[in-house]
Short mmCIF file of C-alpha atoms in Angstrom, two decimals:
data_model
loop_
_atom_site.label_atom_id
_atom_site.label_comp_id
_atom_site.label_asym_id
_atom_site.label_seq_id
_atom_site.Cartn_x
_atom_site.Cartn_y
_atom_site.Cartn_z
CA MET A 857 94.60 111.35 164.26
CA LYS A 858 92.15 113.18 161.99
CA SER A 859 94.96 113.91 159.57
CA LYS A 860 95.95 110.23 159.41
CA SER A 861 92.34 109.16 158.90
CA PHE A 862 91.94 111.66 156.07
CA ILE A 863 95.11 110.43 154.38
CA PHE A 864 93.97 106.82 154.76
CA LEU A 865 90.52 107.53 153.29
CA PHE A 866 92.07 109.55 150.48
CA PHE A 867 94.42 106.65 149.68
CA ILE A 868 91.53 104.14 149.70
CA THR A 869 89.49 106.42 147.42
CA ILE A 870 92.38 106.71 144.97
CA CYS A 871 92.87 102.93 144.93
CA ILE A 872 89.18 102.23 144.33
CA SER A 873 88.99 104.86 141.59
CA TYR A 874 92.09 103.46 139.92
CA SER A 875 90.65 99.93 140.07
CA ILE A 876 87.41 101.09 138.46
CA ILE A 877 89.36 102.84 135.71
CA LEU A 878 91.40 99.70 135.07
CA VAL A 879 88.26 97.58 134.79
CA TYR A 880 86.85 100.06 132.28
CA LEU A 881 90.11 100.21 130.34
CA TYR A 882 90.22 96.47 129.88
CA MET A 883 86.60 96.12 128.80
CA THR A 884 86.49 94.80 125.27
CA PRO A 885 85.16 97.24 122.68
CA HIS A 886 84.10 94.41 120.38
CA TYR A 887 80.38 93.91 119.86
CA THR A 888 79.21 90.54 118.60
CA PRO A 889 75.81 90.91 116.88
CA LYS A 890 72.94 89.30 118.76
CA VAL A 891 71.56 87.57 115.69
CA HIS A 892 71.52 83.96 114.56
CA PRO A 893 73.38 83.11 111.34
CA ILE A 894 71.00 82.73 108.42
CA ASN A 895 71.62 80.67 105.30
CA LEU A 896 72.09 83.42 102.70
CA SER A 897 72.94 81.15 99.75
CA SER A 898 69.64 81.41 97.89
CA MET A 899 69.37 85.16 98.45
CA LEU A 900 72.88 85.71 97.10
CA GLU A 901 71.91 84.05 93.81
CA LYS A 902 69.42 86.81 93.02
CA GLN A 903 70.05 89.19 90.13
CA SER A 904 68.87 92.16 92.21
CA PHE A 905 68.03 92.86 95.83
CA THR A 906 65.15 94.49 97.65
CA SER A 907 65.46 96.93 100.55
CA PHE A 908 64.60 94.02 102.86
CA ASP A 909 67.46 91.98 101.34
CA TYR A 910 69.95 94.82 101.89
CA GLU A 911 68.80 95.23 105.49
CA LEU A 912 69.15 91.53 106.19
CA LEU A 913 72.57 91.37 104.53
CA PHE A 914 73.76 94.29 106.64
CA LYS A 915 72.62 92.62 109.86
CA GLN A 916 74.40 89.41 108.84
CA THR A 917 77.60 90.83 107.33
CA GLY A 918 78.10 94.47 108.33
CA LEU A 919 78.11 95.46 104.63
CA THR A 920 75.86 98.24 103.36
CA GLN A 921 74.19 98.52 99.95
CA PRO A 922 77.05 100.27 98.07
CA ILE A 923 79.47 97.49 99.01
CA ILE A 924 76.99 94.71 98.24
CA ASP A 925 76.35 96.27 94.82
CA GLU A 926 80.08 96.62 94.11
CA LEU A 927 80.76 93.01 95.06
CA HIS A 928 77.75 91.70 93.14
CA SER A 929 79.55 91.76 89.79
CA ASP A 930 82.40 89.62 91.12
CA PRO A 931 82.25 85.92 90.13
CA GLU A 932 83.13 85.07 93.75
CA PHE A 933 80.36 87.26 95.15
CA LYS A 934 78.53 84.50 97.01
CA THR A 935 81.70 83.08 98.55
CA GLN A 936 82.91 86.52 99.58
CA VAL A 937 79.68 87.55 101.29
CA LEU A 938 79.45 84.26 103.18
CA ALA A 939 83.01 84.83 104.42
CA PHE A 940 82.07 88.34 105.58
CA GLN A 941 79.11 86.83 107.42
CA GLN A 942 81.26 84.27 109.20
CA ASP A 943 83.74 86.91 110.38
CA TYR A 944 81.05 89.39 111.38
CA LEU A 945 79.14 87.02 113.66
CA LYS A 946 81.99 85.18 115.39
CA GLU A 947 83.32 85.76 118.91
CA VAL A 948 86.92 86.95 119.25
CA THR A 949 89.69 87.10 121.86
CA ILE A 950 91.38 90.44 122.45
CA LYS A 951 94.65 91.61 123.99
CA ASN A 952 95.86 95.05 125.06
CA VAL A 953 99.12 96.48 123.72
CA TYR A 954 100.55 99.58 125.35
CA LEU A 955 101.65 102.30 122.93
CA ALA A 956 102.66 104.63 125.76
CA PRO A 957 102.42 104.50 129.58
CA THR A 958 98.87 105.90 129.49
CA THR A 959 97.71 104.68 126.07
CA PHE A 960 97.00 101.23 124.73
CA CYS A 961 95.43 99.63 121.69
CA GLN A 962 93.46 96.41 121.47
CA PHE A 963 93.99 93.68 118.88
CA VAL A 964 92.34 90.38 118.03
CA ILE A 965 94.50 87.38 118.85
CA ASP A 966 94.57 83.63 118.39
CA PRO A 967 93.64 82.33 121.87
CA SER A 968 95.96 79.33 121.57
CA THR A 969 99.12 81.18 120.46
CA LYS A 970 98.32 84.66 121.88
CA GLN A 971 99.58 86.10 118.59
CA ASN A 972 97.78 88.81 116.63
CA LYS A 973 95.19 87.33 114.29
CA LYS A 974 93.35 88.77 111.31
CA ALA A 975 89.80 89.42 112.49
CA PHE A 976 87.98 90.21 109.25
CA THR A 977 88.51 91.18 105.62
CA LEU A 978 88.30 94.73 104.36
CA ALA A 979 85.50 95.38 101.90
CA PRO A 980 86.54 96.98 98.57
CA TYR A 981 88.10 100.37 99.32
CA HIS A 982 89.05 103.37 97.22
CA ASN A 983 91.00 106.58 97.60
CA GLY A 984 89.28 109.05 99.89
CA TYR A 985 87.60 106.38 102.04
CA LEU A 986 87.89 106.74 105.82
CA LEU A 987 88.77 103.93 108.23
CA PHE A 988 87.85 104.07 111.93
CA THR A 989 88.41 102.02 115.08
CA ASN A 990 87.65 102.73 118.73
CA ALA A 991 90.21 100.19 119.94
CA THR A 992 92.64 102.86 121.17
CA GLN A 993 92.22 104.64 124.49
CA THR A 994 94.08 106.93 126.87
CA LEU A 995 93.36 107.26 130.59
CA GLY A 996 89.92 105.72 130.18
CA TRP A 997 88.95 107.79 127.14
CA ARG A 998 88.21 105.53 124.18
CA HIS A 999 89.16 108.11 121.56
CA GLY A 1000 89.96 105.61 118.82
CA HIS A 1001 91.82 106.25 115.58
CA VAL A 1002 91.12 107.16 111.96
CA GLY A 1003 93.03 106.90 108.68
CA LEU A 1004 92.53 108.02 105.07
CA VAL A 1005 92.98 105.74 102.04
CA VAL A 1006 95.43 107.51 99.70
CA ASP A 1007 96.71 104.66 97.49
CA GLU A 1008 94.14 101.96 96.80
CA ILE A 1009 96.49 100.14 94.41
CA ARG A 1010 99.29 99.66 96.93
CA GLY A 1011 96.93 99.50 99.91
CA LEU A 1012 98.19 102.57 101.78
CA THR A 1013 96.59 104.95 104.23
CA LEU A 1014 97.77 108.31 105.55
CA GLU A 1015 97.67 108.49 109.35
CA ALA A 1016 98.88 110.56 112.30
CA LEU A 1017 99.84 107.99 114.90
CA ARG A 1018 101.19 109.27 118.22
CA PRO A 1019 103.28 111.99 119.92
CA GLY A 1020 106.86 112.13 118.71
CA THR A 1021 105.98 111.02 115.17
CA VAL A 1022 104.92 112.68 111.93
CA SER A 1023 101.95 111.79 109.72
CA CYS A 1024 102.95 108.94 107.44
CA LEU A 1025 101.85 106.11 105.17
CA GLN A 1026 100.64 102.85 106.69
CA ASN A 1027 99.74 99.41 105.33
CA ILE A 1028 95.96 99.31 105.11
CA HIS A 1029 95.76 95.66 106.13
CA LYS A 1030 96.80 96.46 109.70
CA TRP A 1031 93.16 97.55 110.16
CA GLU A 1032 92.04 93.93 109.78
CA TYR A 1033 93.53 93.11 113.20
CA TYR A 1034 91.47 95.61 115.19
CA PRO A 1035 88.41 94.34 117.11
CA THR A 1036 86.32 97.27 115.85
CA PHE A 1037 86.20 98.88 112.44
CA LYS A 1038 84.15 101.21 110.25
CA MET A 1039 84.68 102.21 106.64
CA MET A 1040 82.93 105.42 105.55
CA ARG A 1041 82.95 107.89 102.66
CA LEU A 1042 81.43 111.19 101.62
CA LYS A 1043 77.84 110.92 100.38
CA ASN A 1044 76.96 111.80 96.79
CA VAL A 1045 80.54 112.57 95.75
CA SER A 1046 82.27 111.09 92.72
CA MET A 1047 85.27 108.79 92.97
CA ASP A 1048 87.29 111.44 91.11
CA ASP A 1049 86.52 114.01 93.79
CA LEU A 1050 87.40 111.57 96.55
CA ASN A 1051 90.67 110.86 94.77
CA TYR A 1052 91.47 114.60 94.56
CA ILE A 1053 90.97 114.90 98.33
CA SER A 1054 93.20 111.92 99.03
CA GLN A 1055 95.96 113.21 96.75
CA TYR A 1056 95.82 116.66 98.36
CA ALA A 1057 96.22 115.00 101.75
CA LEU A 1058 99.13 112.91 100.51
CA ALA A 1059 100.91 115.97 99.12
CA GLN A 1060 100.15 118.52 101.84
CA LEU A 1061 99.49 116.60 105.07
CA SER A 1062 102.31 114.03 105.04
CA GLY A 1063 105.18 114.63 107.43
CA LEU A 1064 103.30 116.93 109.83
CA PRO A 1065 104.34 116.63 113.51
CA TYR A 1066 101.78 114.99 115.79
CA ASN A 1067 100.12 117.38 118.22
CA ILE A 1068 97.06 116.22 120.16
CA LEU A 1069 96.25 119.90 120.81
CA GLY A 1070 96.59 120.88 117.16
CA ALA A 1071 94.16 123.66 116.22
CA LYS A 1072 91.67 123.53 113.38
CA ASN A 1073 92.19 127.19 112.44
CA GLN A 1074 95.85 127.01 111.32
CA SER A 1075 96.65 129.67 108.74
CA THR A 1076 99.48 127.45 107.53
CA LEU A 1077 99.62 123.72 108.19
CA GLN A 1078 101.91 123.17 111.16
CA ASP A 1079 100.83 120.02 112.99
CA THR A 1080 98.04 117.51 113.23
CA HIS A 1081 96.60 114.45 114.94
CA CYS A 1082 94.64 111.53 113.50
CA SER A 1083 91.18 113.08 113.27
CA LEU A 1084 92.46 116.60 112.64
CA LEU A 1085 94.35 115.33 109.58
CA ILE A 1086 91.07 114.04 108.14
CA TRP A 1087 89.26 117.28 108.97
CA GLN A 1088 92.05 119.33 107.36
CA ALA A 1089 91.97 117.26 104.16
CA PHE A 1090 88.22 117.51 103.62
CA TYR A 1091 87.80 121.07 104.89
CA HIS A 1092 90.20 122.26 102.18
CA PHE A 1093 87.53 121.20 99.67
CA GLY A 1094 84.65 122.73 101.62
CA TYR A 1095 83.52 119.71 103.64
CA ASP A 1096 83.40 120.29 107.41
CA LEU A 1097 83.26 116.78 108.87
CA ASP A 1098 83.30 117.88 112.51
CA SER A 1099 79.75 116.99 113.54
CA ASN A 1100 79.70 119.19 116.65
CA GLY A 1101 81.82 122.08 115.38
CA GLY A 1102 83.99 122.17 118.51
CA PHE A 1103 87.54 123.42 118.92
CA PHE A 1104 88.77 119.81 119.04
CA VAL A 1105 87.75 117.14 116.54
CA THR A 1106 87.73 113.42 117.40
CA PRO A 1107 87.19 110.22 115.40
CA LYS A 1108 83.73 109.96 116.94
CA ASP A 1109 82.90 113.51 115.79
CA LEU A 1110 83.79 112.45 112.24
CA THR A 1111 81.72 109.25 112.27
CA CYS A 1112 78.68 111.27 113.37
CA SER A 1113 78.99 113.68 110.43
CA PRO A 1114 75.83 113.76 108.29
CA LEU A 1115 78.11 114.18 105.27
CA LEU A 1116 79.40 110.62 105.58
CA GLU A 1117 77.83 107.26 104.81
CA LEU A 1118 78.70 103.87 106.27
CA LEU A 1119 80.10 101.20 103.96
CA GLN A 1120 81.32 98.46 106.30
CA THR A 1121 81.21 97.88 110.05
CA TYR A 1122 82.76 95.21 112.22
CA GLY A 1123 82.71 94.90 116.01
CA PHE A 1124 80.71 98.11 116.49
CA ASN A 1125 77.20 98.05 117.87
CA PRO A 1126 75.18 99.04 114.77
CA ASN A 1127 72.69 100.88 117.02
CA LYS A 1128 75.36 103.22 118.36
CA ASP A 1129 77.65 105.77 116.72
CA TRP A 1130 80.76 104.75 118.71
#
């Protein structure tokens, strides 16, 4: 009798734990800013901006000063920023797509058709920029994903995707369908240097087998995973982007690196790293 009771309680515990995990897994990662839309039209007609202006624009659009300054010279600047604002502040509907039995990714969809829908527009990007999302998770761990811009003209990123594949080129615009997104780059580094890093990655880190347990201290490049690929590319030039210096590097570890600066965010809580 005691044995049957133990088995029953064990079964109930497993079922409850599994249900809790499922609830967590299906929680949306998307954060809608708790701010009211502000009419930015008059501000966007200024010839220059104050620190207060940049702060307000970030809260309304998810764009930081470098992106605002880059867009400012565009004749469509005002229209573009207002479109970023609209996308940044709107609510979205999300669906889960399984990539493997234990791993799924979340995408923004049109609630009426249930088809994938573009959630936002990428800010101007250049070679060497990093793209992040936390929309991918495995067994309750929201590890996310990261890619490296390697061809800004053709709109291509280099990414390590999943077990059984090799690192390869991807269309950058797929990132516009994720419910969360960050664009980051090295601080105080020239565009030429960022381009050198991206071209090294393209030449040396393409075609590497995916290995989630890939080590950072490889004497010769043998395998990689999404965040390790980024670490390998930048570490070759002396930049250690692993913020905690552990054996394993994750997308979150990279976003927390003091060597990086934020350029654009969407769907992330701006008060949190991940």
